[in-house]
CSV table of C-alpha atoms and ligand atoms in Angstrom, one decimal:
chain,number,residue,atom,x,y,z
C,12,MET,CA,0.4,0.1,28.8
C,13,SER,CA,-1.7,-3.2,29.8
C,14,THR,CA,0.1,-6.2,30.6
C,15,THR,CA,-0.7,-9.3,28.6
C,16,ASP,CA,0.8,-12.8,28.3
C,17,ARG,CA,-0.9,-13.3,24.8
C,18,GLU,CA,2.0,-13.3,22.2
C,19,LEU,CA,1.5,-12.8,18.5
C,20,ARG,CA,4.5,-14.1,17.2
C,21,VAL,CA,5.6,-12.3,13.7
C,22,GLY,CA,7.7,-13.8,11.0
C,23,MET,CA,8.5,-11.6,8.1
C,24,VAL,CA,10.0,-12.4,4.6
C,25,GLY,CA,11.8,-9.5,3.1
C,26,TYR,CA,13.9,-6.6,4.7
C,27,ALA,CA,14.0,-4.0,2.0
C,28,PHE,CA,12.5,-0.7,2.0
C,29,MET,CA,8.9,-2.3,3.2
C,30,GLY,CA,10.8,-4.6,5.3
C,31,ALA,CA,12.5,-1.9,7.2
C,32,ALA,CA,9.2,0.2,7.8
C,33,HIS,CA,7.3,-2.9,8.7
C,34,SER,CA,10.0,-3.7,11.3
C,35,GLN,CA,9.9,-0.2,12.7
C,36,ALA,CA,6.1,-0.5,13.1
C,37,TRP,CA,6.3,-4.0,14.9
C,38,ARG,CA,9.1,-2.6,17.2
C,39,THR,CA,6.9,0.4,18.2
C,40,VAL,CA,3.4,-0.8,18.3
C,41,ASN,CA,2.9,-2.3,21.6
C,42,ARG,CA,5.1,0.7,23.0
C,43,VAL,CA,2.5,3.3,22.1
C,44,TYR,CA,-0.9,1.5,22.0
C,45,ASP,CA,-2.6,-0.7,24.7
C,46,LEU,CA,-3.4,-4.0,22.8
C,47,PRO,CA,-4.5,-7.3,23.6
C,48,ALA,CA,-1.4,-9.0,22.4
C,49,ARG,CA,2.1,-8.4,22.5
C,50,VAL,CA,4.4,-8.7,19.3
C,51,ARG,CA,7.2,-10.9,19.2
C,52,MET,CA,9.5,-10.3,16.4
C,53,ALA,CA,10.5,-13.9,15.9
C,54,ALA,CA,12.3,-14.2,12.7
C,55,ILE,CA,13.1,-12.6,9.4
C,56,CYS,CA,13.5,-14.1,6.0
C,57,GLY,CA,15.8,-13.1,3.1
C,58,ARG,CA,17.6,-14.9,0.2
C,59,ASP,CA,21.1,-13.8,1.2
C,60,ALA,CA,22.4,-15.3,4.6
C,61,GLY,CA,24.9,-12.4,5.4
C,62,LYS,CA,22.4,-9.7,4.5
C,63,VAL,CA,19.3,-11.1,6.2
C,64,ALA,CA,21.7,-11.7,9.6
C,65,ASP,CA,22.4,-8.1,9.5
C,66,ALA,CA,18.7,-7.0,8.9
C,67,ALA,CA,17.9,-9.2,12.0
C,68,ASP,CA,20.2,-7.1,14.0
C,69,ARG,CA,19.7,-3.9,12.8
C,70,LEU,CA,15.6,-4.1,12.3
C,71,GLY,CA,15.4,-6.0,15.9
C,72,TRP,CA,14.3,-9.8,14.8
C,73,GLU,CA,15.2,-12.6,17.2
C,74,THR,CA,16.1,-15.3,14.7
C,75,TYR,CA,16.8,-15.2,10.9
C,76,THR,CA,16.5,-18.0,7.8
C,77,THR,CA,17.0,-18.0,4.2
C,78,ASP,CA,14.2,-20.4,3.7
C,79,TRP,CA,10.6,-19.0,3.8
C,80,ARG,CA,9.0,-22.5,3.7
C,81,GLU,CA,11.2,-23.2,6.9
C,82,LEU,CA,9.7,-20.1,8.6
C,83,ILE,CA,6.2,-20.9,7.6
C,84,ALA,CA,6.5,-24.3,9.0
C,85,ARG,CA,7.4,-23.2,12.6
C,86,ASP,CA,4.9,-23.6,14.9
C,87,ASP,CA,6.2,-20.6,17.0
C,88,ILE,CA,5.3,-18.4,14.1
C,89,ASP,CA,1.7,-17.1,14.4
C,90,LEU,CA,1.6,-14.6,11.3
C,91,VAL,CA,3.6,-14.2,8.2
C,92,ASP,CA,4.5,-10.5,7.0
C,93,VAL,CA,5.1,-10.6,3.4
C,94,CYS,CA,7.6,-7.8,2.2
C,95,THR,CA,8.7,-9.4,-1.0
C,96,PRO,CA,8.6,-8.2,-4.7
C,97,GLY,CA,5.1,-9.1,-6.1
C,98,ASP,CA,6.3,-12.3,-8.0
C,99,SER,CA,6.3,-14.1,-4.7
C,100,HIS,CA,3.5,-12.7,-3.0
C,101,ALA,CA,1.1,-15.4,-4.0
C,102,GLU,CA,3.4,-18.4,-3.5
C,103,ILE,CA,4.3,-17.2,0.2
C,104,THR,CA,1.0,-16.0,1.1
C,105,LEU,CA,-1.0,-19.5,-0.1
C,106,ALA,CA,1.5,-21.4,1.9
C,107,ALA,CA,1.2,-19.6,4.8
C,108,LEU,CA,-2.6,-19.6,4.6
C,109,ALA,CA,-2.5,-23.3,4.2
C,110,ALA,CA,-0.4,-23.4,7.3
C,111,GLY,CA,-2.7,-21.7,9.4
C,112,LYS,CA,-0.9,-18.8,9.7
C,113,HIS,CA,-2.4,-15.2,9.6
C,114,VAL,CA,-0.9,-12.8,6.7
C,115,LEU,CA,-0.1,-9.6,6.1
C,116,CYS,CA,0.7,-9.0,2.4
C,117,GLU,CA,2.2,-6.0,0.9
C,118,LYS,CA,0.3,-4.1,-2.0
C,119,PRO,CA,-0.2,-4.8,-4.6
C,120,LEU,CA,-1.5,-7.9,-3.4
C,121,ALA,CA,-0.5,-9.8,-6.5
C,122,ASN,CA,1.2,-9.4,-10.0
C,123,SER,CA,-2.1,-10.5,-11.8
C,124,VAL,CA,-5.7,-11.0,-11.1
C,125,THR,CA,-5.6,-14.8,-11.4
C,126,GLU,CA,-2.9,-14.8,-8.4
C,127,ALA,CA,-5.3,-12.0,-6.5
C,128,ARG,CA,-8.2,-14.4,-7.1
C,129,ALA,CA,-6.6,-17.5,-5.7
C,130,MET,CA,-5.4,-15.4,-2.5
C,131,THR,CA,-8.6,-14.1,-1.9
C,132,ALA,CA,-10.1,-17.4,-2.0
C,133,ALA,CA,-7.5,-18.9,-0.1
C,134,ALA,CA,-8.2,-16.0,2.8
C,135,ALA,CA,-11.8,-16.8,2.7
C,136,THR,CA,-11.3,-20.5,3.3
C,137,ALA,CA,-8.7,-19.8,6.1
C,138,GLN,CA,-11.0,-17.0,7.7
C,139,ALA,CA,-13.5,-19.9,8.2
C,140,ALA,CA,-10.9,-21.2,10.4
C,141,GLY,CA,-10.3,-17.9,12.3
C,142,ILE,CA,-7.2,-17.1,10.4
C,143,ARG,CA,-7.2,-13.4,9.5
C,144,SER,CA,-5.4,-11.8,6.3
C,145,MET,CA,-4.9,-8.1,5.2
C,146,CYS,CA,-3.2,-6.2,2.8
C,147,GLY,CA,-0.6,-3.4,3.3
C,148,PHE,CA,-2.2,-0.2,1.8
C,149,ASN,CA,-0.7,1.7,4.8
C,150,TYR,CA,-2.0,5.3,3.4
C,151,ARG,CA,-5.7,4.4,4.6
C,152,ARG,CA,-4.0,4.7,8.1
C,153,VAL,CA,-2.6,8.1,7.8
C,154,PRO,CA,-5.1,10.0,10.5
C,155,ALA,CA,-5.9,12.8,8.1
C,156,VAL,CA,-6.9,10.1,5.6
C,157,THR,CA,-9.2,8.0,7.7
C,158,MET,CA,-10.6,11.4,9.2
C,159,MET,CA,-11.2,11.9,5.3
C,160,GLN,CA,-13.2,8.6,5.1
C,161,GLN,CA,-15.2,9.6,8.1
C,162,MET,CA,-16.2,12.8,7.0
C,163,VAL,CA,-17.1,11.4,3.6
C,164,ALA,CA,-19.3,8.8,5.4
C,165,ALA,CA,-21.1,11.3,7.6
C,166,GLY,CA,-22.2,13.3,4.5
C,167,ARG,CA,-20.0,16.3,5.0
C,168,LEU,CA,-19.2,16.5,1.2
C,169,GLY,CA,-22.8,15.5,0.3
C,170,THR,CA,-23.1,13.5,-3.1
C,171,ILE,CA,-19.5,12.8,-4.7
C,172,ARG,CA,-18.9,14.4,-8.1
C,173,HIS,CA,-15.0,14.1,-8.7
C,174,VAL,CA,-12.2,12.4,-7.3
C,175,ARG,CA,-8.6,13.7,-8.6
C,176,ALA,CA,-5.8,11.8,-7.4
C,177,VAL,CA,-2.1,11.7,-8.5
C,178,TYR,CA,0.9,9.9,-7.2
C,179,LEU,CA,4.2,11.2,-8.6
C,180,GLN,CA,7.7,10.2,-8.2
C,181,ASP,CA,10.9,10.6,-10.3
C,182,TRP,CA,13.7,8.3,-9.0
C,183,ILE,CA,14.1,6.7,-12.3
C,184,VAL,CA,14.1,10.0,-14.5
C,185,ASP,CA,17.7,9.2,-15.2
C,186,PRO,CA,17.8,6.7,-18.3
C,187,GLN,CA,21.3,5.5,-16.6
C,188,PHE,CA,19.2,4.4,-13.5
C,189,PRO,CA,19.8,0.4,-13.7
C,190,LEU,CA,16.9,-2.2,-14.4
C,191,VAL,CA,16.0,-3.0,-11.0
C,192,TRP,CA,13.0,-5.4,-9.9
C,193,ARG,CA,10.5,-2.7,-10.0
C,194,LEU,CA,10.9,-2.4,-13.9
C,195,GLN,CA,10.5,-5.7,-15.0
C,196,LYS,CA,6.9,-7.3,-15.2
C,197,ASP,CA,7.9,-10.7,-14.3
C,198,LYS,CA,8.9,-9.3,-10.8
C,199,ALA,CA,6.8,-6.6,-10.2
C,200,GLY,CA,3.7,-7.4,-12.4
C,201,SER,CA,3.6,-3.6,-13.7
C,202,GLY,CA,5.3,-0.5,-13.2
C,203,ALA,CA,4.1,3.0,-11.7
C,204,LEU,CA,0.6,1.7,-12.2
C,205,GLY,CA,0.6,-1.2,-9.5
C,206,ASP,CA,3.2,0.1,-7.8
C,207,ILE,CA,2.1,3.8,-6.7
C,208,GLY,CA,-1.1,3.4,-8.9
C,209,ALA,CA,-2.5,0.8,-6.5
C,210,HIS,CA,-2.1,3.4,-3.5
C,211,ILE,CA,-4.3,6.0,-4.9
C,212,ILE,CA,-6.8,3.2,-6.3
C,213,ASP,CA,-7.4,1.9,-2.9
C,214,LEU,CA,-7.0,5.2,-0.9
C,215,THR,CA,-10.1,6.8,-3.2
C,216,GLN,CA,-12.2,3.8,-2.9
C,217,PHE,CA,-11.6,3.6,0.9
C,218,VAL,CA,-12.4,7.6,1.1
C,219,THR,CA,-15.4,7.5,-1.1
C,220,GLY,CA,-16.5,4.0,-0.3
C,221,GLN,CA,-17.5,4.1,-3.8
C,222,ARG,CA,-15.8,1.6,-6.6
C,223,ILE,CA,-14.2,2.3,-10.0
C,224,SER,CA,-16.6,0.7,-12.5
C,225,GLY,CA,-14.5,1.5,-16.1
C,226,VAL,CA,-11.5,3.3,-17.1
C,227,SER,CA,-10.1,4.7,-20.2
C,228,ALA,CA,-6.2,4.7,-20.1
C,229,VAL,CA,-2.8,5.4,-21.2
C,230,THR,CA,0.3,3.7,-20.1
C,231,GLU,CA,3.8,4.8,-21.3
C,232,THR,CA,7.5,3.4,-20.9
C,233,PHE,CA,9.8,6.4,-21.5
C,234,VAL,CA,13.0,4.7,-21.1
C,235,LYS,CA,12.7,1.3,-22.9
C,236,GLU,CA,16.1,0.2,-22.2
C,237,ARG,CA,18.3,0.6,-19.0
C,238,PRO,CA,21.6,-0.7,-18.1
C,239,LEU,CA,21.4,-4.3,-16.1
C,240,PRO,CA,22.3,-3.6,-12.3
C,241,ALA,CA,26.0,-4.6,-11.4
C,242,GLY,CA,26.3,-8.2,-10.8
C,243,SER,CA,23.1,-9.2,-12.5
C,244,SER,CA,22.9,-12.9,-12.1
C,245,GLY,CA,23.3,-14.8,-15.1
C,246,LEU,CA,24.4,-11.8,-17.2
C,247,ALA,CA,27.6,-10.1,-17.1
C,248,ALA,CA,27.1,-6.5,-15.9
C,249,THR,CA,29.5,-5.2,-18.9
C,250,VAL,CA,30.1,-6.8,-22.0
C,251,ASP,CA,33.9,-7.2,-23.0
C,252,GLY,CA,34.6,-4.2,-21.2
C,253,SER,CA,32.7,-1.9,-23.2
C,254,ALA,CA,29.4,-0.1,-22.3
C,255,PRO,CA,27.2,-2.2,-19.6
C,256,ALA,CA,25.0,-4.5,-20.7
C,257,THR,CA,21.4,-3.4,-20.9
C,258,GLY,CA,18.1,-5.1,-20.5
C,259,GLN,CA,14.5,-3.9,-22.0
C,260,VAL,CA,12.1,-2.3,-19.2
C,261,THR,CA,8.6,-4.1,-19.4
C,262,VAL,CA,6.6,-2.1,-17.3
C,263,ASP,CA,5.0,1.2,-17.7
C,264,ASP,CA,6.8,4.5,-16.3
C,265,ALA,CA,3.7,6.2,-16.1
C,266,ALA,CA,0.1,5.8,-16.2
C,267,VAL,CA,-2.8,8.2,-16.8
C,268,PHE,CA,-7.0,7.2,-16.4
C,269,LEU,CA,-10.3,8.8,-16.4
C,270,ALA,CA,-12.6,6.5,-14.2
C,271,ARG,CA,-16.2,6.2,-13.5
C,272,LEU,CA,-17.4,5.5,-9.8
C,273,ASP,CA,-20.1,3.1,-9.0
C,274,GLY,CA,-22.2,6.0,-7.1
C,275,GLY,CA,-22.1,8.4,-10.2
C,276,GLY,CA,-18.8,10.5,-9.8
C,277,LEU,CA,-16.1,11.2,-12.5
C,278,ALA,CA,-12.5,10.6,-11.6
C,279,THR,CA,-9.1,11.0,-12.9
C,280,TYR,CA,-5.8,9.4,-11.9
C,281,GLU,CA,-2.1,9.9,-12.7
C,282,ALA,CA,0.5,7.4,-11.4
C,283,SER,CA,4.4,8.3,-12.8
C,284,ARG,CA,7.7,7.9,-12.0
C,285,PHE,CA,8.7,10.7,-14.5
C,286,ALA,CA,7.5,13.6,-12.5
C,287,THR,CA,10.6,15.3,-12.0
C,288,GLY,CA,11.0,16.8,-8.7
C,289,ARG,CA,8.2,15.1,-7.3
C,290,LYS,CA,9.4,12.6,-4.7
C,291,ASN,CA,6.6,10.9,-3.2
C,292,ALA,CA,3.9,13.1,-4.0
C,293,LEU,CA,0.4,11.7,-3.5
C,294,ARG,CA,-2.5,14.3,-3.6
C,295,VAL,CA,-6.1,13.3,-3.6
C,296,GLU,CA,-9.1,15.8,-3.9
C,297,ILE,CA,-12.5,15.2,-3.6
C,298,ASN,CA,-15.3,17.4,-4.6
C,299,GLY,CA,-18.8,16.9,-3.6
C,300,SER,CA,-22.3,18.7,-3.8
C,301,LEU,CA,-21.6,20.0,-0.4
C,302,GLY,CA,-18.0,20.6,-0.2
C,303,THR,CA,-14.3,19.5,-0.9
C,304,LEU,CA,-11.7,17.9,0.8
C,305,VAL,CA,-7.9,17.7,0.1
C,306,PHE,CA,-5.1,15.3,1.2
C,307,ASP,CA,-1.6,16.1,0.3
C,308,LEU,CA,1.3,13.4,1.6
C,309,GLU,CA,3.5,16.1,1.9
C,310,ARG,CA,1.5,17.7,4.5
C,311,LEU,CA,0.3,14.4,5.8
C,312,ASN,CA,-1.0,16.0,9.2
C,313,GLU,CA,-3.1,18.4,7.6
C,314,LEU,CA,-6.6,18.1,5.5
C,315,GLU,CA,-8.0,21.1,3.3
C,316,PHE,CA,-12.0,21.2,3.9
C,317,TYR,CA,-14.3,23.4,1.9
C,318,ASP,CA,-17.5,23.6,3.5
C,319,ALA,CA,-20.2,24.7,1.3
C,320,THR,CA,-22.9,24.7,3.8
C,321,ARG,CA,-21.5,27.6,5.7
C,322,PRO,CA,-22.7,31.0,5.2
C,323,ALA,CA,-21.4,32.1,1.8
C,324,ALA,CA,-19.7,35.1,3.0
C,325,GLU,CA,-17.6,32.6,5.3
C,326,GLN,CA,-16.6,30.1,2.8
C,327,GLY,CA,-13.3,29.0,1.9
C,328,PHE,CA,-10.5,26.4,2.3
C,329,SER,CA,-9.8,25.6,6.0
C,330,ARG,CA,-6.7,23.9,7.1
C,331,ILE,CA,-7.8,21.1,9.6
C,332,LEU,CA,-4.4,20.1,11.7
C,333,VAL,CA,-5.4,16.3,12.4
C,334,THR,CA,-3.1,16.3,15.7
C,335,GLU,CA,-5.8,16.2,18.3
C,336,GLY,CA,-6.3,13.3,20.7
C,337,ASP,CA,-9.4,12.6,19.5
C,338,HIS,CA,-8.3,12.4,15.6
C,339,PRO,CA,-7.9,8.7,14.2
C,340,TYR,CA,-4.8,7.2,16.0
C,341,MET,CA,-3.5,10.2,17.6
C,342,SER,CA,-4.4,9.3,21.1
C,343,ALA,CA,-1.0,7.3,21.2
C,344,TRP,CA,1.0,10.1,20.1
C,345,TRP,CA,1.9,13.5,21.2
C,346,PRO,CA,-0.2,16.5,22.4
C,347,PRO,CA,-1.9,18.6,20.0
C,348,GLY,CA,0.3,20.4,16.9
C,349,HIS,CA,3.2,17.7,17.7
C,350,ILE,CA,3.0,16.0,14.0
C,351,ILE,CA,3.6,12.5,12.9
C,352,GLY,CA,5.3,11.0,9.7
C,353,TYR,CA,5.3,8.4,7.2
C,354,GLU,CA,6.4,5.5,9.4
C,355,HIS,CA,3.5,6.2,11.7
C,356,SER,CA,0.8,4.9,9.2
C,357,PHE,CA,2.7,1.5,9.5
C,358,THR,CA,2.4,1.3,13.2
C,359,HIS,CA,-1.2,2.3,12.7
C,360,GLN,CA,-1.7,-0.4,10.3
C,361,MET,CA,-0.1,-2.7,13.1
C,362,ARG,CA,-2.3,-1.9,15.7
C,363,ASP,CA,-5.3,-2.6,13.6
C,364,LEU,CA,-4.1,-5.9,12.6
C,365,VAL,CA,-3.0,-7.0,16.0
C,366,GLU,CA,-6.1,-5.9,17.6
C,367,ALA,CA,-8.3,-7.7,14.9
C,368,VAL,CA,-6.2,-11.0,15.1
C,369,ALA,CA,-6.5,-11.0,18.9
C,370,THR,CA,-10.0,-10.2,19.0
C,371,GLY,CA,-11.1,-12.5,16.2
C,372,ALA,CA,-12.1,-9.9,13.7
C,373,ASP,CA,-11.3,-9.3,10.2
C,374,PRO,CA,-8.9,-6.6,9.3
C,375,ALA,CA,-9.4,-4.3,6.6
C,376,PRO,CA,-8.3,-4.0,3.7
C,377,SER,CA,-9.2,-7.3,3.0
C,378,PHE,CA,-7.8,-9.6,0.2
C,379,ALA,CA,-11.2,-8.9,-1.2
C,380,ASP,CA,-10.5,-5.3,-1.3
C,381,ALA,CA,-7.3,-5.5,-2.7
C,382,LEU,CA,-8.6,-7.9,-5.3
C,383,GLN,CA,-10.9,-4.7,-6.2
C,384,VAL,CA,-7.8,-2.5,-6.6
C,385,GLN,CA,-6.1,-5.4,-8.9
C,386,LEU,CA,-9.1,-5.7,-10.9
C,387,VAL,CA,-8.5,-1.9,-11.8
C,388,LEU,CA,-5.0,-2.4,-12.5
C,389,ASP,CA,-5.9,-5.1,-14.9
C,390,ALA,CA,-8.8,-2.8,-16.6
C,391,VAL,CA,-6.2,0.1,-16.8
C,392,GLU,CA,-3.8,-2.2,-18.9
C,393,ARG,CA,-6.3,-3.7,-20.9
C,394,SER,CA,-7.7,-0.5,-21.7
C,395,ALA,CA,-4.1,1.0,-22.7
C,396,ARG,CA,-3.7,-2.0,-24.9
C,397,LEU,CA,-6.8,-1.2,-26.8
C,398,GLY,CA,-6.0,2.3,-27.3
C,399,SER,CA,-7.5,3.7,-24.1
C,400,ALA,CA,-11.1,2.3,-25.2
C,401,TRP,CA,-13.6,2.5,-22.4
C,402,THR,CA,-12.9,-0.7,-20.2
C,403,GLU,CA,-15.4,-2.0,-17.6
C,404,VAL,CA,-13.5,-3.1,-14.7
C,405,GLU,CA,-14.4,-7.2,-14.3
C,406,PRO,CA,-16.6,-8.2,-11.4
C,407,ALA,CA,-14.7,-9.6,-8.6
C,408,LEU,CA,-16.7,-12.8,-8.6
C,409,ALA,CA,-15.3,-13.9,-12.2
C,410,GLN,CA,-18.3,-15.0,-14.4
C,411,VAL,CA,-18.0,-18.6,-14.8
C,412,ALA,CA,-18.4,-19.3,-19.0
C,413,VAL,CA,-21.3,-21.4,-19.2
L,6,LIG,C1,7.9,2.8,-4.5
L,6,LIG,O1,9.3,3.5,-4.6
L,6,LIG,C2,7.3,2.8,-3.1
L,6,LIG,O2,8.4,2.3,-2.2
L,6,LIG,C3,6.2,2.1,-3.1
L,6,LIG,O3,6.4,0.6,-3.4
L,6,LIG,C4,5.6,2.2,-1.5
L,6,LIG,O4,4.4,1.5,-1.7
L,6,LIG,C5,5.1,3.8,-1.4
L,6,LIG,O5,4.5,3.9,-0.1
L,6,LIG,C6,6.5,4.5,-1.3
L,6,LIG,O6,7.1,4.2,-2.8
């Protein structure tokens, strides 16, 4: 590893699943990659003083606070990593950019197009002053997905005809699963659509280099009422000792939509939290005039490739094991055949972010890329409200009413 005295001092807001995944990546990135700056895990922020103190110790942060505004105001923080529920992404990110901090914001960027547009505009203003921003669509940085993008860009599939993408989970199939923040629109913005649908929208736009231009969608909330979580603030978890109090689910449990790509291809997308037995099942198939590529997150070290340019007698799906040293990101890890996991995509994300900030480049995906995802999410919800009517995706630059 190169020795560098250049520090990148990080402050992270949030310490749940994504906070833990990001912390692992911040701890690891300088130990596996030779980078022009060394990450310093300066501060972690969370609302509960006891829990954030424990998180600081457990996840490896030097200090902790319960006030994100205090964290942003510190002059010993260079980059703010936003790992909170969607309802605070905009407020924290806008304040951090205004304070001259680089920002990594978890996906989806925001809970609305309005917020996403404001964040994108603020990022553009900050970029002029050398401040960098990135949105945390980590699956782009699974080596096999990056390789997929490289192969499509190199023309190995020819003209893209179809994209077929699913992201399936089943953690709320039990109607007794409580009404957590991800099931409340005011906190999460949307349900399966924005949480996991956003991933396959970003991943397929990244891999194909094309944008979704229009959709026809259905969404469904299968279980409309759930028990309130124990200790729900402001509400007793039980009503006079009888059955627990309940609350309305205000987001989608599943979203299914057809789409057109601006390069002429047709696409189908499915995001569901009710795919019983599917735990975190993301699968993307891309059919082109010269071949097909398939990525399956449950086999994330592999790509399936059908090369239609091979002699007809030799055509068939081959399995590429993406673990060679010259495969994307893999030079840092183990000898060929030694596979990596889900968490490595976050280390790759931090590698590219640290490299970009230290060299004065703009990391991807940008907030503008993330705004495009937000516009698709919005089109899907508008289409579903209109009875699956064909709905154009709004242009990124809002048409100013004259
Ligand atoms: C949903 O449970 C979730 O945690 C998403 O929010 C993440 O983005 C995804 O990577 C795993 O599943």
